[in-house]
Tab-separated table of C-alpha atoms in Angstrom:
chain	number	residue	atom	x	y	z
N	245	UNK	CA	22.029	-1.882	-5.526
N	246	UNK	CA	21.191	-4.610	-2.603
N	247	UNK	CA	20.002	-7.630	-4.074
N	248	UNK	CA	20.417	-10.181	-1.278
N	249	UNK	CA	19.798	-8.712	2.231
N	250	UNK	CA	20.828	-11.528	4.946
N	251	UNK	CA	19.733	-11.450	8.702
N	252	UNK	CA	20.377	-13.811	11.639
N	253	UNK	CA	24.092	-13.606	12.472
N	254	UNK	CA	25.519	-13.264	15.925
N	255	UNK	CA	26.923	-14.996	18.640
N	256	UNK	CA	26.069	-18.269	20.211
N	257	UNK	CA	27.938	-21.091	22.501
N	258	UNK	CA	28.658	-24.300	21.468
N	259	UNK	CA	25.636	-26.607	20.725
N	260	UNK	CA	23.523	-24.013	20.207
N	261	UNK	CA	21.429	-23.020	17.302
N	262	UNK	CA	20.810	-19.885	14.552
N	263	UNK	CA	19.316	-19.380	11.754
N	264	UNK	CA	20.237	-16.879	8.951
N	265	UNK	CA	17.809	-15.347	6.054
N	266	UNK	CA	18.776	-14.261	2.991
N	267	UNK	CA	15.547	-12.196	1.260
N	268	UNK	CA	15.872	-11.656	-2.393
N	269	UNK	CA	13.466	-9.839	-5.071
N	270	UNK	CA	10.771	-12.115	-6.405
N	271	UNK	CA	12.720	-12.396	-9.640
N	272	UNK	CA	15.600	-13.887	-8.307
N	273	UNK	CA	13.907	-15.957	-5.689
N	274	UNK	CA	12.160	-17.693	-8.410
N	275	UNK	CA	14.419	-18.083	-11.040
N	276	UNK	CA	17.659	-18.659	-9.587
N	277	UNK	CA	19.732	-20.956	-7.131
N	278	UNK	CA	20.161	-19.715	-3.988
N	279	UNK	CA	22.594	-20.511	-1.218
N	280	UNK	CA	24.989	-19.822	1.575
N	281	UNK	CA	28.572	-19.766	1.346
N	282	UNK	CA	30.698	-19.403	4.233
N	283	UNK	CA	34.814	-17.528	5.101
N	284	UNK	CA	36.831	-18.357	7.899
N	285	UNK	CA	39.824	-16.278	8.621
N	286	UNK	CA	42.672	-17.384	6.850
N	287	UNK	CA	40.382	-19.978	4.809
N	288	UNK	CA	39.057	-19.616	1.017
N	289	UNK	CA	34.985	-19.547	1.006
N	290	UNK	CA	33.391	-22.649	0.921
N	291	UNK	CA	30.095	-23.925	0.075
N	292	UNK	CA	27.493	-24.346	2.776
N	293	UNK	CA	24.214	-25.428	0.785
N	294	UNK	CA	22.208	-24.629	-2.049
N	295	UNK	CA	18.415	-24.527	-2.590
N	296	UNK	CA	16.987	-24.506	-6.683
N	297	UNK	CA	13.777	-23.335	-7.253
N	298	UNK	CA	12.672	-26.753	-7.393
N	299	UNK	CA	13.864	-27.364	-3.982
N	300	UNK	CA	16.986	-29.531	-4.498
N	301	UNK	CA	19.119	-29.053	-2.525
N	302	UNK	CA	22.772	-29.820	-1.600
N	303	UNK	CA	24.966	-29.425	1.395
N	304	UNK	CA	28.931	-29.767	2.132
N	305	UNK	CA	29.239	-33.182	3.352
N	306	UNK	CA	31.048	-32.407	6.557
N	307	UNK	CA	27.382	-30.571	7.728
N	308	UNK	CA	24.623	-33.350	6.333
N	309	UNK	CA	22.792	-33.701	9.179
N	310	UNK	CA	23.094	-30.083	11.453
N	311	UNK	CA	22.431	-27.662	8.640
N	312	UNK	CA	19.160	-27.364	6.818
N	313	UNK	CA	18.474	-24.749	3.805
N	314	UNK	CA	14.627	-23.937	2.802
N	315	UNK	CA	13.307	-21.849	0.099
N	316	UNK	CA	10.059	-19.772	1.886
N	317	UNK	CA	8.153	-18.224	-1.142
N	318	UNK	CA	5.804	-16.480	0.790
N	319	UNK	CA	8.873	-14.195	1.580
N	320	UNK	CA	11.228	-14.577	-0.794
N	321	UNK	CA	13.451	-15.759	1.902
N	322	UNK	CA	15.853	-18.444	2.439
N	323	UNK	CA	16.901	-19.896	5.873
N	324	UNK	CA	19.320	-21.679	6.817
N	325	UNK	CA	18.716	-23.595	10.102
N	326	UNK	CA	22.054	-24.214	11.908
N	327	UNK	CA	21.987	-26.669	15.105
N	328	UNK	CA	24.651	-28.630	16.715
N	329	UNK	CA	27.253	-25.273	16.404
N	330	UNK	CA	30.991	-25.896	16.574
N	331	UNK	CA	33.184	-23.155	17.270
N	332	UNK	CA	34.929	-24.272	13.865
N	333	UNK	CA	31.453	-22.776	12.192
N	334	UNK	CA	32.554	-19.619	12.954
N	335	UNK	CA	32.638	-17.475	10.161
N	336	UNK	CA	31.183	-14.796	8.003
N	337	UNK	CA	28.234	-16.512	6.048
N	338	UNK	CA	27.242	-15.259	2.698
N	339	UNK	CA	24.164	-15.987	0.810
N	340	UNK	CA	24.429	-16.293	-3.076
N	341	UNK	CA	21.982	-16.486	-5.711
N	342	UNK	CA	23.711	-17.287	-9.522
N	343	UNK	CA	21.605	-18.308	-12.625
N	344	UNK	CA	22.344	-15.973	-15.210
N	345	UNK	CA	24.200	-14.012	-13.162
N	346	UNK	CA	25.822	-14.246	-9.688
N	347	UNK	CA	25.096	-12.090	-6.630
N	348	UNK	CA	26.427	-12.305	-3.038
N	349	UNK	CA	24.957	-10.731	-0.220
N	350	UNK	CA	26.739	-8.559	2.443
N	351	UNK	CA	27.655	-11.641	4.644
N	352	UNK	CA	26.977	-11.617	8.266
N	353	UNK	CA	28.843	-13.091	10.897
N	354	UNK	CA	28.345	-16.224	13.058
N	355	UNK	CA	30.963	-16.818	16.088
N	356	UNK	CA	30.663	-20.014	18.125
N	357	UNK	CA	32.227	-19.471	21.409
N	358	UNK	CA	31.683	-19.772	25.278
């Protein structure tokens, strides 16, 4: 069963911007905290940003300022707005929604490369 179906990956140079979507039923959307997560070859997954229902949010430190998450609940999407790439963003991105349980969507993959 698909709970979390993500969108938005792909290539993109240096500088440049995506943004990834994460849809989820209206049940999760609503009740649970949703995020990205991101893998790097060779590197354990680490946290990207979360959104709660209530729109808090939190980010890794090291990307205050390029990435942005936001909850759109006419959807039941979240995006993640990524500007300023680095080739060291590359990496598959997952989304993740965990409240009373804890899903993870397919992951897509964002390279950052000339």
């Amino acid at each position: 069963q698909v709970v979390l179906v993500e969108s938005g990956g792909g290539l993109v140079q240096p500088g440049g911007s995506l943004r990834l979507s994460c849809t989820a039923s209206k049940t999760i959307f609503s009740t649970y905290i949703m995020g990205w997560y991101r893998q790097a070859p060779g590197k354990q997954r680490e946290l990207v940003a979360t959104v709660t229902p209530y729109n808090l949010t939190r980010y890794a430190d090291s990307l205050k300022g390029r990435f942005t998450i936001a909850r759109d609940s006419a959807t039941n999407t979240v995006h993640l707005q990524m500007t300023s790439l680095k080739p060291e963003d590359t990496a598959v991105y997952y989304c993740n929604a965990v409240y009373t349980s804890q899903y993870w969507g397919q992951g897509t993959q964002v390279t950052v490369s000339l």
